[in-house]
Coordinates of N, CA and C in Angstrom, one line a residue:
M8 N -0.4 57.5 -34.0 CA 0.1 56.2 -34.7 C 1.3 55.5 -34.3
N9 N 2.4 56.2 -34.2 CA 3.5 55.6 -33.3 C 3.1 54.8 -32.1
R10 N 2.2 55.8 -31.4 CA 2.0 55.2 -30.0 C 1.2 53.8 -30.2
L11 N 0.5 53.7 -31.1 CA -0.5 52.5 -31.5 C 0.7 51.5 -31.9
L12 N 1.7 51.6 -32.7 CA 2.4 50.7 -33.2 C 3.3 50.4 -32.0
L13 N 3.8 51.1 -31.1 CA 4.5 50.9 -29.9 C 3.9 49.9 -29.0
G14 N 2.7 50.3 -28.8 CA 1.8 49.4 -28.0 C 1.7 48.0 -28.4
A15 N 1.3 47.9 -29.7 CA 1.2 46.5 -30.3 C 2.4 45.7 -30.2
V16 N 3.5 46.4 -30.4 CA 5.0 45.7 -30.1 C 5.2 45.1 -28.8
L17 N 4.8 46.0 -27.7 CA 5.0 45.7 -26.5 C 4.0 44.5 -26.0
L18 N 2.8 44.5 -26.6 CA 1.9 43.4 -26.2 C 2.2 42.1 -26.9
G19 N 2.8 42.3 -28.2 CA 3.4 41.2 -28.8 C 4.5 40.4 -28.1
N20 N 5.1 41.1 -27.4 CA 6.4 40.7 -26.6 C 6.0 40.0 -25.2
L21 N 4.7 40.4 -24.7 CA 4.3 39.7 -23.4 C 4.0 38.5 -23.6
R22 N 4.3 37.6 -22.6 CA 3.9 36.3 -22.5 C 3.2 36.0 -21.3
V23 N 2.2 35.4 -21.5 CA 1.3 34.9 -20.4 C 1.7 33.7 -19.8
T24 N 2.2 33.5 -18.5 CA 2.8 32.1 -18.1 C 1.6 31.5 -17.1
V25 N 1.2 30.4 -17.5 CA 0.2 29.8 -16.8 C 0.9 28.3 -16.0
S26 N 0.8 28.5 -14.6 CA 1.5 27.4 -13.9 C 0.7 26.2 -14.0
A27 N 1.4 25.0 -14.3 CA 0.5 23.8 -14.3 C 0.4 23.4 -12.9
P28 N -0.6 22.7 -12.5 CA -0.9 21.9 -11.1 C 0.5 21.1 -10.7
V29 N 0.9 21.4 -9.4 CA 2.1 20.5 -9.2 C 1.6 19.1 -8.5
M30 N 2.2 17.9 -9.1 CA 1.7 16.7 -8.8 C 2.4 16.4 -7.4
L31 N 1.6 16.2 -6.2 CA 2.4 15.7 -5.0 C 2.7 14.2 -5.1
A32 N 3.6 13.7 -4.4 CA 3.8 12.4 -4.0 C 2.7 11.8 -3.2
P33 N 2.2 10.7 -3.4 CA 1.1 10.2 -2.7 C 1.5 9.8 -1.1
P34 N 0.7 9.5 -0.3 CA 0.9 9.0 0.9 C 1.5 7.5 0.6
T35 N 2.2 6.8 1.8 CA 3.0 5.6 1.7 C 2.3 4.9 2.9
Q36 N 2.7 3.3 2.9 CA 2.5 2.5 3.9 C 0.9 2.6 4.3
V37 N 0.0 2.8 3.4 CA -1.4 2.9 3.7 C -1.9 1.3 4.2
R38 N -2.4 1.4 5.5 CA -2.7 -0.2 5.7 C -3.7 0.1 6.9
F39 N -4.5 -0.9 7.3 CA -5.5 -1.3 8.3 C -4.8 -1.9 9.6
D40 N -5.0 -1.2 10.7 CA -4.7 -1.6 12.0 C -6.2 -1.9 12.9
S41 N -6.3 -3.1 13.0 CA -7.6 -3.4 13.7 C -7.2 -4.2 14.8
V42 N -8.0 -3.7 16.0 CA -7.9 -4.4 17.3 C -9.3 -4.7 17.8
D43 N -9.7 -5.6 18.0 CA -11.1 -5.9 18.6 C -12.3 -5.4 17.7
Y44 N -12.1 -5.4 16.2 CA -12.9 -5.0 15.3 C -13.0 -3.5 15.3
K45 N -12.2 -2.7 15.8 CA -11.9 -1.2 15.5 C -10.8 -1.1 14.5
N46 N -11.4 -0.7 13.5 CA -10.6 -0.8 12.2 C -10.1 0.6 11.8
I47 N -8.9 0.8 12.1 CA -8.2 2.1 11.6 C -7.4 2.1 10.6
L48 N -7.5 3.0 9.6 CA -6.6 3.2 8.5 C -5.5 4.1 9.0
H49 N -4.3 3.8 8.6 CA -3.1 4.5 8.9 C -2.4 4.8 7.7
W50 N -1.7 5.8 7.6 CA -0.6 6.1 6.4 C 0.3 7.1 6.9
T51 N 1.3 6.9 6.2 CA 2.5 8.0 6.3 C 2.7 8.9 5.1
P52 N 2.9 10.3 5.8 CA 3.0 11.3 4.8 C 3.9 11.1 3.7
P53 N 3.9 11.8 2.6 CA 4.7 11.7 1.6 C 6.1 12.3 1.9
A54 N 7.1 11.9 1.2 CA 8.5 12.4 1.5 C 8.4 13.7 1.5
N55 N 9.2 14.7 2.3 CA 9.4 16.2 2.3 C 8.1 17.0 2.2
S56 N 7.0 16.4 2.8 CA 5.7 17.0 3.0 C 5.6 18.1 3.9
T57 N 4.8 19.2 3.7 CA 4.3 19.9 4.6 C 3.4 19.8 5.6
S58 N 3.3 20.2 6.8 CA 2.1 19.9 7.8 C 0.9 20.4 7.4
S59 N 0.8 21.3 6.2 CA -0.4 21.9 5.7 C -1.1 20.8 4.9
L60 N -0.6 19.6 4.6 CA -1.3 18.7 3.7 C -2.6 18.4 4.3
Q61 N -3.5 18.0 3.5 CA -4.9 17.6 3.8 C -5.0 16.0 3.1
Y62 N -5.8 15.3 3.8 CA -6.1 13.9 3.2 C -7.5 13.7 2.9
Y63 N -7.6 12.9 1.9 CA -9.2 12.5 1.5 C -9.2 10.9 1.5
V64 N -10.1 10.3 2.1 CA -10.2 8.8 2.2 C -11.3 8.2 1.5
Q65 N -11.4 7.2 1.0 CA -12.4 6.4 0.3 C -12.3 5.0 0.5
W66 N -13.5 4.4 0.5 CA -13.4 2.9 0.8 C -14.4 2.2 -0.3
K67 N -14.3 1.0 -0.3 CA -15.3 0.1 -1.3 C -15.0 -1.1 -0.8
I68 N -16.0 -2.1 -1.1 CA -16.0 -3.5 -1.0 C -15.4 -4.2 -2.0
Y69 N -14.8 -5.2 -1.9 CA -14.1 -5.8 -2.8 C -15.0 -6.5 -3.8
G70 N -14.7 -6.0 -5.3 CA -15.5 -6.6 -6.1 C -16.6 -5.4 -6.6
E71 N -16.7 -4.5 -5.8 CA -17.6 -3.3 -6.2 C -16.8 -2.3 -7.0
P72 N -17.6 -1.5 -7.9 CA -16.8 -0.6 -8.9 C -16.7 0.6 -8.3
E73 N -17.6 0.9 -7.1 CA -17.8 2.6 -6.8 C -17.1 2.5 -5.4
W74 N -16.3 3.8 -5.6 CA -15.5 4.4 -4.1 C -16.5 5.2 -3.6
L75 N -16.5 5.2 -2.3 CA -17.2 6.1 -1.5 C -16.3 6.8 -0.6
D76 N -16.9 8.2 -0.2 CA -16.0 9.0 0.6 C -16.3 8.5 2.1
V77 N -15.2 8.5 3.0 CA -15.4 8.3 4.3 C -16.0 9.6 4.9
D78 N -17.2 9.6 5.7 CA -17.6 10.8 6.3 C -16.6 11.1 7.6
G79 N -16.3 12.4 7.6 CA -15.2 12.9 8.9 C -13.8 12.6 8.4
C80 N -13.6 12.2 7.1 CA -12.3 12.0 6.7 C -11.8 12.5 5.4
Q81 N -12.5 13.8 5.0 CA -12.3 14.5 4.0 C -11.5 15.8 4.2
G82 N -10.4 16.2 3.7 CA -9.5 17.4 3.9 C -9.2 17.3 5.4
I83 N -8.7 16.3 6.0 CA -8.3 16.0 7.3 C -6.6 16.3 7.3
Q84 N -6.0 16.5 8.4 CA -4.6 16.8 8.5 C -4.0 15.6 9.5
K85 N -5.0 15.0 10.0 CA -4.3 13.7 10.9 C -4.1 12.4 10.0
Q86 N -3.2 11.6 10.2 CA -2.8 10.4 9.4 C -3.4 9.3 9.6
H87 N -4.7 9.2 10.1 CA -5.4 7.9 10.3 C -6.9 8.4 10.4
C88 N -7.7 7.3 10.0 CA -9.2 7.5 9.8 C -9.9 6.3 10.3
D89 N -10.9 6.5 11.1 CA -11.6 5.4 11.6 C -12.7 4.7 10.8
L90 N -12.5 3.7 10.2 CA -13.5 2.9 9.2 C -14.3 1.8 9.8
S91 N -14.5 1.7 11.1 CA -15.0 0.9 11.8 C -16.6 0.8 11.1
A92 N -17.2 2.0 11.1 CA -18.5 1.8 10.8 C -18.9 1.5 9.3
V93 N -18.0 1.6 8.4 CA -18.2 1.2 7.1 C -17.6 -0.2 6.8
T94 N -16.7 -0.7 7.8 CA -16.2 -2.0 7.4 C -16.6 -2.9 8.6
S95 N -17.8 -3.1 8.7 CA -18.4 -3.9 10.0 C -18.9 -5.1 9.7
E96 N -19.0 -5.5 8.4 CA -19.6 -6.9 8.2 C -18.4 -7.9 8.2
P97 N -18.3 -8.8 9.0 CA -16.9 -9.5 9.3 C -16.8 -10.5 8.2
M98 N -17.7 -10.7 7.3 CA -17.1 -11.7 6.0 C -16.7 -10.9 4.8
E99 N -16.9 -9.9 4.8 CA -16.8 -8.9 3.8 C -15.1 -8.8 3.6
W100 N -14.6 -8.4 2.4 CA -13.4 -7.9 2.0 C -13.2 -6.5 1.6
Y101 N -12.6 -5.6 2.0 CA -12.6 -4.2 2.0 C -11.3 -3.7 1.5
Y102 N -11.3 -2.4 0.9 CA -10.2 -1.7 0.3 C -10.4 -0.3 0.8
A103 N -9.1 0.5 0.9 CA -9.2 1.8 1.4 C -8.3 2.5 0.5
R104 N -8.5 3.7 0.2 CA -7.3 4.3 -0.5 C -7.4 6.1 0.1
V105 N -6.1 6.7 -0.1 CA -6.0 8.0 0.5 C -5.3 8.9 -0.5
H106 N -5.5 9.9 -0.7 CA -4.6 10.9 -1.5 C -4.4 12.1 -0.7
A107 N -3.3 12.8 -1.0 CA -2.9 14.1 -0.4 C -3.3 15.2 -1.3
S108 N -3.5 16.4 -0.7 CA -3.8 17.6 -1.2 C -3.1 18.8 -0.6
L109 N -2.7 19.8 -1.3 CA -2.2 20.8 -1.1 C -2.8 22.1 -1.5
L110 N -3.6 22.8 -0.9 CA -4.5 23.9 -1.6 C -3.6 24.9 -2.0
P111 N -4.0 25.5 -3.5 CA -5.3 25.4 -4.0 C -5.5 24.2 -4.8
S112 N -4.5 23.8 -5.5 CA -4.8 23.1 -6.7 C -3.8 21.6 -6.7
S113 N -2.8 21.6 -5.8 CA -1.9 20.4 -5.9 C -2.6 19.2 -5.0
K114 N -2.5 18.1 -5.9 CA -2.8 16.8 -5.3 C -1.9 15.7 -5.8
S115 N -2.0 14.6 -4.9 CA -1.3 13.2 -5.3 C -2.3 12.3 -5.9
A116 N -1.6 11.4 -6.3 CA -2.4 10.1 -6.8 C -3.1 9.3 -5.7
W117 N -3.9 8.5 -5.9 CA -4.5 7.5 -4.8 C -3.6 6.6 -4.3
A118 N -3.4 6.3 -3.1 CA -2.5 5.3 -2.6 C -3.5 4.3 -2.1
L119 N -3.4 3.0 -2.3 CA -4.3 1.9 -2.0 C -3.8 0.9 -0.9
S120 N -4.7 0.6 0.1 CA -4.4 -0.2 1.2 C -4.4 -1.6 0.7
P121 N -3.7 -2.4 1.4 CA -4.2 -4.1 1.0 C -5.5 -4.4 1.2
R122 N -5.9 -5.5 0.7 CA -7.3 -5.9 1.0 C -7.5 -6.5 2.5
F123 N -8.6 -6.0 3.1 CA -8.6 -6.2 4.6 C -10.0 -6.9 4.8
N124 N -10.1 -7.9 5.9 CA -11.1 -8.6 6.3 C -11.2 -8.4 7.7
P125 N -12.3 -8.0 8.3 CA -12.3 -7.9 9.7 C -12.2 -9.2 10.5
L126 N -12.8 -10.2 9.9 CA -12.8 -11.4 10.9 C -11.5 -12.2 10.9
W127 N -10.6 -12.0 10.0 CA -9.3 -12.8 10.0 C -8.1 -11.8 10.2
D128 N -8.4 -10.4 10.1 CA -7.3 -9.5 10.2 C -7.3 -8.6 11.5
T129 N -8.4 -8.7 12.3 CA -8.5 -8.0 13.5 C -7.8 -8.7 14.5
V130 N -6.9 -8.1 15.6 CA -6.1 -8.6 16.6 C -7.0 -8.6 17.6
I131 N -7.2 -9.9 18.4 CA -8.1 -9.9 19.6 C -7.2 -9.6 21.0
S132 N -7.8 -8.9 21.7 CA -7.0 -8.5 22.8 C -7.2 -9.6 23.9
P133 N -6.2 -9.8 24.9 CA -6.5 -10.9 25.9 C -7.2 -10.4 26.8
P134 N -7.9 -11.2 27.6 CA -8.8 -10.8 28.8 C -7.9 -10.3 30.0
V135 N -8.6 -9.4 30.8 CA -7.9 -8.9 32.0 C -8.3 -9.7 33.3
L136 N -7.2 -9.9 33.9 CA -7.6 -10.7 35.1 C -7.7 -9.9 36.4
R137 N -8.6 -10.3 37.3 CA -8.9 -9.9 38.7 C -8.4 -10.8 39.6
L138 N -7.7 -10.7 40.5 CA -7.5 -11.7 41.5 C -7.9 -11.4 42.9
N139 N -8.0 -12.4 43.7 CA -8.6 -12.2 45.0 C -8.1 -13.4 45.7
V140 N -7.3 -13.3 46.9 CA -6.8 -14.4 47.7 C -7.8 -14.7 48.8
T141 N -8.2 -15.9 49.0 CA -9.1 -16.2 50.2 C -8.3 -17.4 50.8
Q142 N -9.2 -17.8 51.9 CA -8.6 -19.0 52.5 C -8.8 -20.4 51.6
R143 N -9.6 -20.1 50.6 CA -9.8 -21.2 49.7 C -8.7 -21.3 48.8
G144 N -8.2 -20.4 48.4 CA -7.2 -20.1 47.2 C -7.3 -19.0 46.4
I145 N -7.1 -19.1 45.3 CA -7.0 -17.6 44.3 C -8.2 -17.7 43.4
V146 N -9.1 -16.6 43.6 CA -10.3 -16.7 43.1 C -9.9 -15.5 41.7
V147 N -9.9 -16.2 40.7 CA -9.5 -15.4 39.3 C -11.1 -15.3 38.6
R148 N -11.0 -13.8 38.3 CA -12.2 -13.4 37.6 C -11.8 -12.9 36.4
V149 N -12.5 -13.1 35.2 CA -11.9 -12.9 34.0 C -12.8 -11.7 33.2
K150 N -12.3 -10.5 33.0 CA -13.1 -9.4 32.3 C -12.8 -9.8 30.7
P151 N -13.8 -10.2 29.9 CA -13.8 -10.5 28.5 C -13.2 -9.4 27.5
P152 N -13.0 -9.8 26.5 CA -12.6 -8.7 25.5 C -14.0 -7.7 25.3
K153 N -13.7 -6.8 24.5 CA -14.8 -5.7 24.2 C -15.8 -6.2 23.6
Q154 N -17.0 -5.6 23.8 CA -18.2 -5.8 23.2 C -18.4 -6.5 21.5
P155 N -17.6 -5.8 20.8 CA -17.5 -6.3 19.5 C -17.2 -7.7 19.3
V156 N -16.0 -8.0 20.1 CA -15.6 -9.3 20.1 C -16.6 -10.4 20.5
R157 N -17.2 -10.1 21.6 CA -18.3 -11.1 22.2 C -19.5 -11.4 21.1
K158 N -19.8 -10.1 20.5 CA -20.9 -10.2 19.6 C -20.6 -11.1 18.4
M159 N -19.3 -10.9 17.8 CA -18.9 -11.8 16.8 C -18.5 -13.1 17.1
H160 N -18.2 -13.5 18.2 CA -17.8 -14.9 18.5 C -18.6 -15.3 19.8
S161 N -19.6 -16.2 19.7 CA -20.1 -16.7 20.9 C -19.5 -17.9 21.7
S162 N -18.4 -18.3 21.0 CA -17.7 -19.6 21.4 C -16.2 -19.2 21.9
L163 N -16.1 -18.0 22.5 CA -14.7 -17.8 23.1 C -14.4 -18.6 24.3
Q164 N -13.2 -18.8 24.2 CA -12.5 -19.5 25.6 C -11.3 -18.7 26.0
Y165 N -11.0 -19.0 27.2 CA -9.9 -18.5 27.8 C -8.9 -19.6 28.2
E166 N -7.7 -19.4 28.2 CA -6.6 -20.0 28.9 C -6.1 -19.3 29.9
I167 N -5.8 -19.9 31.1 CA -5.5 -19.1 32.3 C -4.1 -20.1 32.7
Y168 N -3.1 -19.3 32.6 CA -1.7 -19.8 33.1 C -1.3 -19.6 34.5
L169 N -1.1 -20.9 35.3 CA -0.5 -20.5 36.7 C 0.8 -20.8 36.9
M170 N 1.8 -19.9 37.3 CA 3.0 -20.2 37.3 C 3.4 -20.1 38.7
H171 N 4.0 -21.2 39.2 CA 4.7 -21.4 40.6 C 6.2 -21.1 40.5
T172 N 6.5 -20.4 41.6 CA 7.7 -19.9 41.9 C 9.0 -21.1 41.5
N173 N 8.8 -22.4 41.5 CA 9.7 -23.4 41.3 C 9.8 -23.7 39.8
G174 N 8.9 -22.8 39.0 CA 9.1 -23.1 37.6 C 7.9 -23.8 37.1
K175 N 7.3 -24.6 37.8 CA 6.1 -25.3 37.2 C 4.9 -24.5 36.7
K176 N 4.5 -25.0 35.7 CA 3.3 -24.2 35.0 C 2.0 -25.1 34.8
E177 N 0.9 -24.4 35.1 CA -0.4 -25.1 34.8 C -1.4 -24.4 33.8
V178 N -2.1 -24.9 33.2 CA -3.1 -24.3 32.2 C -4.5 -24.7 32.5
F179 N -5.2 -23.7 32.8 CA -6.8 -24.1 32.9 C -7.5 -23.5 31.9
E180 N -8.6 -24.1 31.3 CA -9.3 -23.6 30.2 C -10.8 -23.2 31.0
L181 N -11.4 -22.2 30.3 CA -12.6 -21.5 30.8 C -13.5 -21.0 29.7
D182 N -14.6 -21.6 29.7 CA -15.5 -21.1 28.6 C -16.0 -19.5 28.8
C183 N -16.4 -18.9 27.7 CA -16.7 -17.5 27.8 C -17.9 -17.3 28.6
C184 N -18.8 -18.4 28.7 CA -20.0 -17.8 29.5 C -19.5 -17.9 31.2
L185 N -18.5 -18.3 31.5 CA -18.1 -18.4 32.9 C -17.0 -17.3 32.9
N186 N -17.0 -16.6 34.1 CA -15.9 -15.6 34.3 C -15.3 -15.7 35.5
K187 N -15.4 -16.9 36.2 CA -14.9 -17.1 37.5 C -14.2 -18.4 37.6
L188 N -13.1 -18.5 38.2 CA -12.3 -19.6 38.4 C -11.6 -19.5 39.8
T189 N -11.7 -20.6 40.5 CA -11.0 -20.8 42.0 C -10.0 -21.7 41.7
L190 N -8.8 -21.4 42.0 CA -7.7 -22.3 42.2 C -7.3 -22.9 43.5
K191 N -7.5 -24.0 43.8 CA -7.5 -24.5 45.2 C -6.0 -25.3 45.5
E192 N -5.8 -26.0 46.4 CA -4.9 -26.8 46.8 C -3.6 -26.2 46.4
L193 N -3.4 -25.0 46.9 CA -2.1 -24.3 46.9 C -1.4 -24.3 48.1
G194 N -0.1 -24.0 47.9 CA 0.8 -23.9 49.2 C 0.3 -22.8 49.9
H195 N 0.7 -22.4 51.2 CA 0.5 -21.4 52.1 C 1.6 -20.4 52.0
K196 N 1.3 -19.2 51.8 CA 2.1 -18.0 51.9 C 3.2 -18.1 50.8
E197 N 2.7 -18.8 49.6 CA 3.6 -18.8 48.6 C 3.1 -17.9 47.3
K198 N 4.0 -17.2 46.7 CA 3.7 -16.4 45.4 C 3.5 -17.1 44.0
Y199 N 2.3 -16.8 43.7 CA 1.8 -17.4 42.3 C 1.8 -16.2 41.4
C200 N 2.0 -16.6 40.1 CA 1.7 -15.5 39.0 C 0.7 -16.1 37.9
L201 N 0.1 -15.3 37.4 CA -1.0 -15.6 36.4 C -1.1 -15.0 35.2
Q202 N -1.5 -15.5 34.1 CA -1.7 -14.8 32.7 C -2.7 -15.4 32.3
A203 N -3.5 -14.6 31.2 CA -4.6 -15.3 30.3 C -4.4 -15.0 28.8
Q204 N -5.1 -15.7 28.0 CA -5.1 -15.3 26.8 C -6.4 -15.6 26.1
T205 N -7.0 -15.0 25.1 CA -8.4 -15.3 24.6 C -8.1 -16.2 23.5
L206 N -9.0 -17.5 23.2 CA -9.0 -18.4 22.3 C -10.3 -18.2 21.3
I207 N -10.1 -18.4 20.1 CA -11.4 -18.4 18.9 C -11.1 -19.7 18.5
P208 N -11.9 -20.6 18.9 CA -11.5 -22.1 18.6 C -11.6 -22.6 16.9
F209 N -12.8 -21.9 16.4 CA -13.2 -22.4 15.2 C -12.2 -21.9 14.0
Q210 N -11.5 -20.7 14.4 CA -10.6 -20.0 13.7 C -9.2 -20.5 14.0
D211 N -9.0 -21.2 14.9 CA -7.5 -21.5 15.4 C -7.0 -20.2 15.7
K212 N -7.5 -19.2 16.4 CA -6.9 -18.1 16.4 C -6.8 -17.7 18.0
S213 N -5.8 -17.0 18.4 CA -5.7 -16.8 19.9 C -4.9 -15.1 19.9
S214 N -5.4 -14.6 21.1 CA -4.7 -13.4 21.4 C -3.2 -13.7 21.9
A215 N -2.5 -12.5 22.1 CA -1.2 -12.6 22.9 C -1.7 -12.9 24.4
R216 N -0.7 -13.4 25.3 CA -1.0 -13.6 26.5 C -1.1 -12.0 27.1
G217 N -1.8 -12.0 28.2 CA -1.9 -10.6 28.8 C -0.8 -10.5 29.9
S218 N -0.8 -9.2 30.6 CA 0.2 -9.0 31.5 C 0.0 -9.9 32.7
V219 N 1.4 -10.1 33.4 CA 1.4 -11.1 34.4 C 1.1 -10.3 35.7
K220 N 0.2 -11.1 36.6 CA -0.2 -10.7 37.7 C 0.0 -11.7 38.9
C221 N 0.6 -11.1 39.8 CA 1.2 -12.1 41.1 C 0.5 -11.8 42.2
V222 N 0.3 -12.7 43.2 CA -0.3 -12.7 44.5 C 0.4 -13.6 45.4
T223 N 0.2 -13.5 46.5 CA 0.7 -14.4 47.6 C -0.4 -15.0 48.5
T224 N -0.4 -16.3 48.6 CA -1.5 -17.0 49.3 C -1.3 -16.8 50.7
L225 N -2.6 -17.1 51.4 CA -2.7 -16.9 52.9 C -1.9 -18.1 53.5

């Protein structure tokens, strides 16, 4: 009897402690970085986070109620996710969101990106120039931006900048259907430098100028 009473007292003094799930801080600086319609979502890990954090990414079209998981971006440890396949409609507006998780039960709130539109928010690359010096002058061949840009914009134009050593500058325009320009009536054995940029006329949008390339005439 005494043993039963002692056992009851001991059980009464025991307290079962249940740990509540720890709420993680959410990722920060969630944003789309888009170049030539390759739409990559980036984010910054929460402050004081560990390298074992996992991230889960979802997306939706602006105005739609349902969030959808991004395939290949569930339980990942990298801090970026390629959403090009699910954000391919140039006229749509999109949102993405990401939350952090630390197994077995800790997770953060969702962190939301700004609204994103591929057509207006993507950055267009400058064309690449290949130069060949001949007796007739400088032959400029233009390698256009990547295929997604050409697919979205049939009216691309290029501006070719010719820079003389005396400071004079000339600008030549080239339609996207043409990829070759011959610069004539240049001085002999003189150095010329060239740059190019891509133009999208209907958007009044342009790329940055590409790298400078220089040649010396014959």
